[in-house]
CSV table of C-alpha atoms and ligand atoms in Angstrom, one decimal:
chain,number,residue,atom,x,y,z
N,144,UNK,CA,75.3,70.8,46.4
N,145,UNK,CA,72.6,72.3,49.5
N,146,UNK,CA,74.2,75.3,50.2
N,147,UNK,CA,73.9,76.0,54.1
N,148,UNK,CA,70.9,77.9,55.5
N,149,UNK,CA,71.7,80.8,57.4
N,150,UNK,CA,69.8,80.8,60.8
N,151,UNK,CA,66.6,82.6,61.6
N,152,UNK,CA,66.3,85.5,60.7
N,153,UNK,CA,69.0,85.8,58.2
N,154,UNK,CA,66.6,83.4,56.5
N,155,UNK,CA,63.0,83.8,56.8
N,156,UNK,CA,61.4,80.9,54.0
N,157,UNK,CA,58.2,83.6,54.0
N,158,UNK,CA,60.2,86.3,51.9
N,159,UNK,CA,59.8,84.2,48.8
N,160,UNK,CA,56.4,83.6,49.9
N,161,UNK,CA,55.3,87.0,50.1
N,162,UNK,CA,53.6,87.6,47.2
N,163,UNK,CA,52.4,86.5,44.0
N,164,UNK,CA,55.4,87.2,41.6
N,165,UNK,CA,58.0,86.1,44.3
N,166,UNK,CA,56.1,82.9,44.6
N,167,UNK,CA,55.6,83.1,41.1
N,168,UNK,CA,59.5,83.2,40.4
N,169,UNK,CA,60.5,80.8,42.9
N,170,UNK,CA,58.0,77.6,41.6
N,171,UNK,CA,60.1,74.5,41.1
N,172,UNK,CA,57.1,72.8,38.9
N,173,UNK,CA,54.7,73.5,36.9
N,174,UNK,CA,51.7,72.0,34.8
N,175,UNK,CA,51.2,72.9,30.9
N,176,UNK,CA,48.2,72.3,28.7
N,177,UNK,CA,50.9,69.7,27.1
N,178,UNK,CA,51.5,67.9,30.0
N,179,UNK,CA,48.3,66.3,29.3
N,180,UNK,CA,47.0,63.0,27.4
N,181,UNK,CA,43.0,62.7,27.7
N,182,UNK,CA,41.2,59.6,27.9
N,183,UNK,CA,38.1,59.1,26.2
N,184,UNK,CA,35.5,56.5,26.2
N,185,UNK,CA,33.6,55.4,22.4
N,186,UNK,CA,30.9,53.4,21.7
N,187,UNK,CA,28.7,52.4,18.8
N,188,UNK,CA,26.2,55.2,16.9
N,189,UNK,CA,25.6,58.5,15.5
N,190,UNK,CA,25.3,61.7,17.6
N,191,UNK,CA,25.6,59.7,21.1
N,192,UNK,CA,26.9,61.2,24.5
N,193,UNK,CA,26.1,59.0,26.8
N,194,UNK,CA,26.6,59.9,30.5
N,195,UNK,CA,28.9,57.3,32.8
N,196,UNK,CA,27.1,56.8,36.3
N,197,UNK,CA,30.1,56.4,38.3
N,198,UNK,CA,32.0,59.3,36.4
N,199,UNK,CA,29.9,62.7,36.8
N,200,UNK,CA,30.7,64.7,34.1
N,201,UNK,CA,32.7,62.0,31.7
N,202,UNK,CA,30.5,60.5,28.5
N,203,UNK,CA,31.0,57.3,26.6
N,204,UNK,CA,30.7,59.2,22.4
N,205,UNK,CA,30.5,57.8,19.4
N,206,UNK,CA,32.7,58.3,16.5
N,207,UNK,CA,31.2,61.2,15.1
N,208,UNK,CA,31.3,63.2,18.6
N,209,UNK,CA,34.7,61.9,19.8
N,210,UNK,CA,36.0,63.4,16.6
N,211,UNK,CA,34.5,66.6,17.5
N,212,UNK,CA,35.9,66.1,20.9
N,213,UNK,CA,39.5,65.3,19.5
N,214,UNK,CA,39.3,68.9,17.7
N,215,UNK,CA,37.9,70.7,20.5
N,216,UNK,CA,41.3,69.2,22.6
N,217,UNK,CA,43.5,69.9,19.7
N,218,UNK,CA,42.4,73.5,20.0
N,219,UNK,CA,43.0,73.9,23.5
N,220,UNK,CA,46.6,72.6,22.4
N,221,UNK,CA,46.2,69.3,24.3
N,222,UNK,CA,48.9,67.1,22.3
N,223,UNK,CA,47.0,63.4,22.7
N,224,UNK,CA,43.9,61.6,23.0
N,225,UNK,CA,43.8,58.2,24.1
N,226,UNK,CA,40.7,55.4,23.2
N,227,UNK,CA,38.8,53.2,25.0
N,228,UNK,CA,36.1,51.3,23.6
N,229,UNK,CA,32.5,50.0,24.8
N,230,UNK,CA,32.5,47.1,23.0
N,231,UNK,CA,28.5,45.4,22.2
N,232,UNK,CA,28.6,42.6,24.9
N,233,UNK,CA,27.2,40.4,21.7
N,234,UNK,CA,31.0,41.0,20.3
N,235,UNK,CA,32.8,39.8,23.6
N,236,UNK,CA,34.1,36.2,22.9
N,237,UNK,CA,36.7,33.8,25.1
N,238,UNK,CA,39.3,34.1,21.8
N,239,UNK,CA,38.7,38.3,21.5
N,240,UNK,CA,39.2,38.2,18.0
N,241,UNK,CA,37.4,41.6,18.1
N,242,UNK,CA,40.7,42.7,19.4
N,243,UNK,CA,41.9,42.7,16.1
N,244,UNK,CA,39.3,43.2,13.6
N,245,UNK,CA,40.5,46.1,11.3
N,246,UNK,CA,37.3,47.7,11.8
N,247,UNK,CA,36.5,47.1,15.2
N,248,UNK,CA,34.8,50.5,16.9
N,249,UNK,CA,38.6,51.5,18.5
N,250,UNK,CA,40.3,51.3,15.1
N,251,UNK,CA,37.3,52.9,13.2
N,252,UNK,CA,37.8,55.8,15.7
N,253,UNK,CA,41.5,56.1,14.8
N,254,UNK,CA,41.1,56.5,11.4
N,255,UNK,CA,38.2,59.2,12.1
N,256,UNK,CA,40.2,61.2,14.1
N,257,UNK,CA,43.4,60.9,12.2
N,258,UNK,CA,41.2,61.7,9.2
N,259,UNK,CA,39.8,64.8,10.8
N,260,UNK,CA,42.4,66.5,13.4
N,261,UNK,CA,45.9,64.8,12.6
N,262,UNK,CA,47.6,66.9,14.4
N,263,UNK,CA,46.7,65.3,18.1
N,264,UNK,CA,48.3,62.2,18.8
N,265,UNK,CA,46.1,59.0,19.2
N,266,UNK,CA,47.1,56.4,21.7
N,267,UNK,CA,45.1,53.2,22.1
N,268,UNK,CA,44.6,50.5,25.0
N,269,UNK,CA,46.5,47.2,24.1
N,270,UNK,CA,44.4,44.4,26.5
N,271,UNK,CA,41.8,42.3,25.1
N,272,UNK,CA,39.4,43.2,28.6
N,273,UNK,CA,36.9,45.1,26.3
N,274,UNK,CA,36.5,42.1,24.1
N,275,UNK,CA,36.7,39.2,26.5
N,276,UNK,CA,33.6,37.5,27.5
N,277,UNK,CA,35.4,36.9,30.9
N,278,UNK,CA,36.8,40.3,31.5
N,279,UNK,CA,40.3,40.1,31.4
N,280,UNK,CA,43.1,41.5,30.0
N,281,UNK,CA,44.1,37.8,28.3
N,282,UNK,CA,43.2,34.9,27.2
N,283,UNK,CA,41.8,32.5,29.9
N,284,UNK,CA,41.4,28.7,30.2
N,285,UNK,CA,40.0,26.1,32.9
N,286,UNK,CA,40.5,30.0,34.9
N,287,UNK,CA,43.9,30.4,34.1
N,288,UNK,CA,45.0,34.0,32.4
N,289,UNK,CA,47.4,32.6,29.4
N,290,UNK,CA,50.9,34.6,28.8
N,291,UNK,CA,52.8,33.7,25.5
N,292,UNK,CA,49.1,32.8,23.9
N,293,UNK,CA,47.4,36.5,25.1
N,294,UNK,CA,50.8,38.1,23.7
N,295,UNK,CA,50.0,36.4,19.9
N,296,UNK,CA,46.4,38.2,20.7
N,297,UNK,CA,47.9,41.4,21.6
N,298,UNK,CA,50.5,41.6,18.6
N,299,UNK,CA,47.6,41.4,16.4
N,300,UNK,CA,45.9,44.1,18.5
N,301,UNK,CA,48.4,46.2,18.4
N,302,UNK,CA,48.9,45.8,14.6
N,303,UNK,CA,45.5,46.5,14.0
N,304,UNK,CA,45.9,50.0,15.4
N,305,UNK,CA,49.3,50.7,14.1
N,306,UNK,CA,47.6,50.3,10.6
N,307,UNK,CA,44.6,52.4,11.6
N,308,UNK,CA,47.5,55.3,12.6
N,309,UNK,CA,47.9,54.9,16.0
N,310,UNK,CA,50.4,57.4,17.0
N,311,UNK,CA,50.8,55.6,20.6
N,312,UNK,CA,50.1,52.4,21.6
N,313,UNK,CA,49.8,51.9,25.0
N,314,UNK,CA,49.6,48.1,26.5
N,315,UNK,CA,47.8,48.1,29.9
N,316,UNK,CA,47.8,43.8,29.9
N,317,UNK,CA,50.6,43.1,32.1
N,318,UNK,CA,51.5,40.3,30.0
N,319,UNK,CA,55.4,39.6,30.0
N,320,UNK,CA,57.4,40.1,26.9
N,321,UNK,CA,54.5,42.0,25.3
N,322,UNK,CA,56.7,44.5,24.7
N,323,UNK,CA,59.3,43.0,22.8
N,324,UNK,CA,56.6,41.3,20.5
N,325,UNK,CA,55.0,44.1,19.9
N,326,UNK,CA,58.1,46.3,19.0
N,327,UNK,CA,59.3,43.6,16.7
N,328,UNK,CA,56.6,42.5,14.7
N,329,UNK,CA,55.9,46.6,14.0
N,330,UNK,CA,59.4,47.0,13.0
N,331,UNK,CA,58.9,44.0,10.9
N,332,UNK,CA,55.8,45.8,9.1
N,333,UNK,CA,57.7,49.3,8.7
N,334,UNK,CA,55.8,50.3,11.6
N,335,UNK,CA,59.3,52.3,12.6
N,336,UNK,CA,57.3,55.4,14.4
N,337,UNK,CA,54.9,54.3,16.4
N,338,UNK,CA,55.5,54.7,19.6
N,339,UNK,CA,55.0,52.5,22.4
N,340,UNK,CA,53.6,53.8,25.9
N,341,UNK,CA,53.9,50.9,28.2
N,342,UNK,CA,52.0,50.6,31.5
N,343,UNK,CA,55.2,49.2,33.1
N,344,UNK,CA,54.0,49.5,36.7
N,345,UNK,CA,50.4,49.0,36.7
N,346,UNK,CA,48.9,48.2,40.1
N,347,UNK,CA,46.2,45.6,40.2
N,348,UNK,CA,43.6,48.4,41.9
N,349,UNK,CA,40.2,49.4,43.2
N,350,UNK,CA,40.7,52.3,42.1
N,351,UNK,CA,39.5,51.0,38.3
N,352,UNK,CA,36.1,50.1,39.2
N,353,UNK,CA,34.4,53.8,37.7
N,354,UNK,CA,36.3,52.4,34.3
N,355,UNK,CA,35.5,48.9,34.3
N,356,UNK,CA,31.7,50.4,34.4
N,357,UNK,CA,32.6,52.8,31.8
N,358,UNK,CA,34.0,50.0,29.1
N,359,UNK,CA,31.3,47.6,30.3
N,360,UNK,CA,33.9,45.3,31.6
N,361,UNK,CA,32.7,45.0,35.8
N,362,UNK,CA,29.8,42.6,34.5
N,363,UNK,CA,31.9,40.3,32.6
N,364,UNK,CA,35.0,40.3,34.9
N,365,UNK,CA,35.4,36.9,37.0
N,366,UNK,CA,37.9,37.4,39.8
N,367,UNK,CA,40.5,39.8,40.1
N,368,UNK,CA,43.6,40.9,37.8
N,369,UNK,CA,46.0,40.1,40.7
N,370,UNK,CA,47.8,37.5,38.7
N,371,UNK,CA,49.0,39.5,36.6
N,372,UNK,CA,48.7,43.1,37.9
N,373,UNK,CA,51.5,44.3,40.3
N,374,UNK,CA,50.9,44.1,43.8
N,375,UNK,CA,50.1,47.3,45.7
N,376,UNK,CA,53.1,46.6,48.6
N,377,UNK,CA,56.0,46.4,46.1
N,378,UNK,CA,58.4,48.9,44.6
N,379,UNK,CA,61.2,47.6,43.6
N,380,UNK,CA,59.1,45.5,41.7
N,381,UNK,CA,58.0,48.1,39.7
N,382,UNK,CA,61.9,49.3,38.7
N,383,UNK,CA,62.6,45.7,37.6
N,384,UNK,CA,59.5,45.7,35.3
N,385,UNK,CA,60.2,49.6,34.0
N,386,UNK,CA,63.7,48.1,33.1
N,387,UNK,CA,62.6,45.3,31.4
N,388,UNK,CA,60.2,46.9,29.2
N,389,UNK,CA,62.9,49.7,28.0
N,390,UNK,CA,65.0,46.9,27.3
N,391,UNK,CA,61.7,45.0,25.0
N,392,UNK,CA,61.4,48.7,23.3
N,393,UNK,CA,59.2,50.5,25.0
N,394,UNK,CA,59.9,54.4,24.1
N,395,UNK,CA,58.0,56.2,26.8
N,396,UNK,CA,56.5,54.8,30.7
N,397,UNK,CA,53.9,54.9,32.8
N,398,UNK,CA,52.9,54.4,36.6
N,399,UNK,CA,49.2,53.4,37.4
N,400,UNK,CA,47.1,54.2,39.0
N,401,UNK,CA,48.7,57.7,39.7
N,402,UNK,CA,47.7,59.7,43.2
N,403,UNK,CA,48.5,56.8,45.7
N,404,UNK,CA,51.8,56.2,43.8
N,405,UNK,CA,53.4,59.1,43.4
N,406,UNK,CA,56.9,57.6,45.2
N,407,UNK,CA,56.9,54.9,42.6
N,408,UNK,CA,56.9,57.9,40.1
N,409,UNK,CA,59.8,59.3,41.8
N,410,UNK,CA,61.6,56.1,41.5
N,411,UNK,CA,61.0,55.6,38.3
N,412,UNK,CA,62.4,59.3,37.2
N,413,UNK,CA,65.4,59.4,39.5
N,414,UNK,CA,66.4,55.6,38.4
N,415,UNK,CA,65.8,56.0,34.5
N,416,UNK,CA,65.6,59.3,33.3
N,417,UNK,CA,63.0,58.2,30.6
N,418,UNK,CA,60.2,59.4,29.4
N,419,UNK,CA,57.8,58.9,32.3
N,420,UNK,CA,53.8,59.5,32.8
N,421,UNK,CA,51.0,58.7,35.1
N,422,UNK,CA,47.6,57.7,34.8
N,423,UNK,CA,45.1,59.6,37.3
N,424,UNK,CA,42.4,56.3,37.2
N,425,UNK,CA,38.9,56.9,36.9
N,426,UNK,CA,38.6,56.0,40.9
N,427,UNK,CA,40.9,59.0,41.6
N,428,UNK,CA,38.7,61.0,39.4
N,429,UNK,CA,35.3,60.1,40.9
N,430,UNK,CA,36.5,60.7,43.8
N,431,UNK,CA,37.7,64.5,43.4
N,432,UNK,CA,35.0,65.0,41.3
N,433,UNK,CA,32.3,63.3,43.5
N,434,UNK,CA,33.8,65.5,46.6
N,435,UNK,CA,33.5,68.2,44.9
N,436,UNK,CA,29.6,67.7,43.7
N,437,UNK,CA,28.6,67.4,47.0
N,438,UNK,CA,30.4,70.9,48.0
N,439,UNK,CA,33.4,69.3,50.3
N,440,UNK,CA,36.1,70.4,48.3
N,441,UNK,CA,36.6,73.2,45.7
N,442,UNK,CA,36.5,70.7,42.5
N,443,UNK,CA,38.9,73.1,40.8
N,444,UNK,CA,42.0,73.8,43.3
N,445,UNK,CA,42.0,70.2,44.1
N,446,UNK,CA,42.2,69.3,40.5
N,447,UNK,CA,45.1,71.8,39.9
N,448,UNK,CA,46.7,70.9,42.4
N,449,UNK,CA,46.6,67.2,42.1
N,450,UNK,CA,47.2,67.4,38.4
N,451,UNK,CA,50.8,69.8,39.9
N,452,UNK,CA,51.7,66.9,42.4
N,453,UNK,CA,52.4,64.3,39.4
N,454,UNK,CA,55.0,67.3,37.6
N,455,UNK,CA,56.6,67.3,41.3
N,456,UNK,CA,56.8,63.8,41.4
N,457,UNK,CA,59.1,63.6,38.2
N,458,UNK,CA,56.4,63.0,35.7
N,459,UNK,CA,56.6,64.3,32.0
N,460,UNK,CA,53.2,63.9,31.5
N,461,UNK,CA,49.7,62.5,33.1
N,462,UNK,CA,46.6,60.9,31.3
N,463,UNK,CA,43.7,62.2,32.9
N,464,UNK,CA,39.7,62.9,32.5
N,465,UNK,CA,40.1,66.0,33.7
N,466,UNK,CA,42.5,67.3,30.6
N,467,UNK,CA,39.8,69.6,28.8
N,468,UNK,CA,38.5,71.4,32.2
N,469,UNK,CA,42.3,71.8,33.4
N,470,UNK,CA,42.9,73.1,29.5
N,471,UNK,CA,40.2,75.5,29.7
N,472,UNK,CA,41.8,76.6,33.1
N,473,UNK,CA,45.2,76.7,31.9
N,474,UNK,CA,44.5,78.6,29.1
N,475,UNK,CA,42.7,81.4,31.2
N,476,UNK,CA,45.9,81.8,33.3
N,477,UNK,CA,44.7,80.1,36.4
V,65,PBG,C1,42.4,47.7,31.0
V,65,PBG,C2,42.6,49.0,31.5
V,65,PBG,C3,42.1,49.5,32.8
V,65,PBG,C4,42.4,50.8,32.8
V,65,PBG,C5,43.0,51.2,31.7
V,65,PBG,N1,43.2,50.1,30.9
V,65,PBG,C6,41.4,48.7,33.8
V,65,PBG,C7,41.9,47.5,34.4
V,65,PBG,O1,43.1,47.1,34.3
V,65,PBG,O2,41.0,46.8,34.9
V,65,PBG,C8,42.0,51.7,34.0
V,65,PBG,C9,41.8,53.1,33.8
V,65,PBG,C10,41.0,53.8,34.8
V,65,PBG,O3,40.6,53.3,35.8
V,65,PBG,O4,40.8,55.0,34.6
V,65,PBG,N2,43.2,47.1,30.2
């Protein structure tokens, strides 16, 4: 396949360098507008934008502004939106039945935006974290994270959503066999559309702490997720637990957090072929962005160019909080 290089200076790897439209022509990646998923935080009210400490320049909005946002995205021809609630830490309980209240703050946001701007995709978190009184992403008793019991929990989640027109659901619990439940019990309510995003390979990682403050999850959380989050050190790992949830019905993949696995990205594409994304975490954003508030990086370039890195790495798509700024960019030709 590699044809031979001729030596220096039959080849010189500067002519295609040279200028713009030869570098232009001779880019093996690049990043669209609809590459991009955005992730926004909700919370309760009217008229609220509500600035996140830890995450200069990303809001927590209620339902009347994150419809406005949804347009506003739509318009710059992003193709999805994905939800994560605030939740009232008076509706956090050890059985989460929030989770799955058909009018819980996620699912009234669904049917807002579907209402308003149907044409961009909705995906929602599947985990009960924003609803546990303990902070995690299932159920927990005498300190141990339940499986089979949290997967009951997050069918109903996940049903909850499907009938407020989710478009994607996306379960970030780590649970096993969530899949599989979930795909069967929305093929068994006609469900037949809605896809499924799983976080396959999601990395139990610091670099969630600006998001746990966002959702209002760091106070609540006792211990760590490592029980059921995938160990940083491990890669094949992450193969095995792709496979298995394309097998339970899972139509499209993701790798998380995104930046410091890139080679598990790789992996993923070269081994399956699938659908495959990658979630640039709050802790990668706060860290370009808070670089580039205090003037040690150009915020922009290293935006573009880490949002390009995830297209190299065999990525289809990536959800990250910089998708309207990288739109706006996009758009302008940049
Ligand atoms: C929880 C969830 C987390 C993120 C998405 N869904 C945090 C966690 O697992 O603790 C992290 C996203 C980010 O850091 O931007 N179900």
């Amino acid at each position: 396949m590699r044809p031979t290089q001729a030596a220096f200076p039959t080849t010189r790897f500067r002519r295609t360098r040279a200028s713009t439209a030869l570098r232009d022509l001779t880019q093996e990646n690049r990043l669209s507008v609809k590459d991009l998923i955005w992730p926004v935080f909700i919370r309760d009210g009217m008229n609220v934008d509500e600035p996140i400490g830890s995450m200069p320049g990303v809001s927590r909005l209620s339902v009347d502004r994150v419809v406005a946002a949804a347009e506003r995205a739509a318009g710059l021809g992003i193709p999805a939106i994905c939800l994560f609630p605030y939740t009232d830490p008076a509706l956090k309980t050890e059985t989460c039945e929030e989770a799955w209240n058909p009018d819980n703050l996620a699912n009234r946001a669904i049917r807002a935006i579907k209402a308003e701007v149907p044409e961009i995709a909705v995906m929602t978190d599947v985990a009960l974290d924003p609803y546990n009184a303990n902070g995690h992403d299932g159920l927990v008793r005498d300190g141990v994270i339940l499986n089979d019991e949290s997967v009951e929990a997050l069918v109903k989640m996940a049903l909850a959503q499907a009938e407020s027109g989710a478009d994607i659901l996306g379960p970030s619990d780590m649970m096993d066999g969530r899949i599989g439940a979930i795909r069967q019990a929305l093929e068994a309510a006609d469900h037949r559309n809605v896809t499924i995003l799983s976080y396959a390979a999601k990395y139990a990682s610091a670099f969630y702490g600006p998001f746990r403050d966002a959702v209002g999850a760091s106070g609540a959380l006792k211990g760590d997720k490592k029980t059921y989050q995938m160990n940083p050190g491990n890669s094949d790992e992450a193969l095995r637990l792709i496979e298995r949830d394309l097998r339970e019905g899972a139509d499209m993949v993701m790798v998380k957090p995104g930046m410091p696995y890139l080679d598990i990205c790789r992996r993923v594409k070269d081994t399956f072929g699938v659908p495959t994304y990658a979630y640039q975490v709050s802790g990668e954003y706060s860290m370009l962005r808070g670089a580039a508030l205090n003037g040690w990086v150009d915020g922009e370039k290293v935006m573009m160019e880490s949002l390009l890195a995830f297209k190299r790495a065999g990525c289809d798509g990536i959800l990250t909080y910089f998708a309207p700024e990288a739109a706006l960019l996009l758009a302008s030709g940049a």
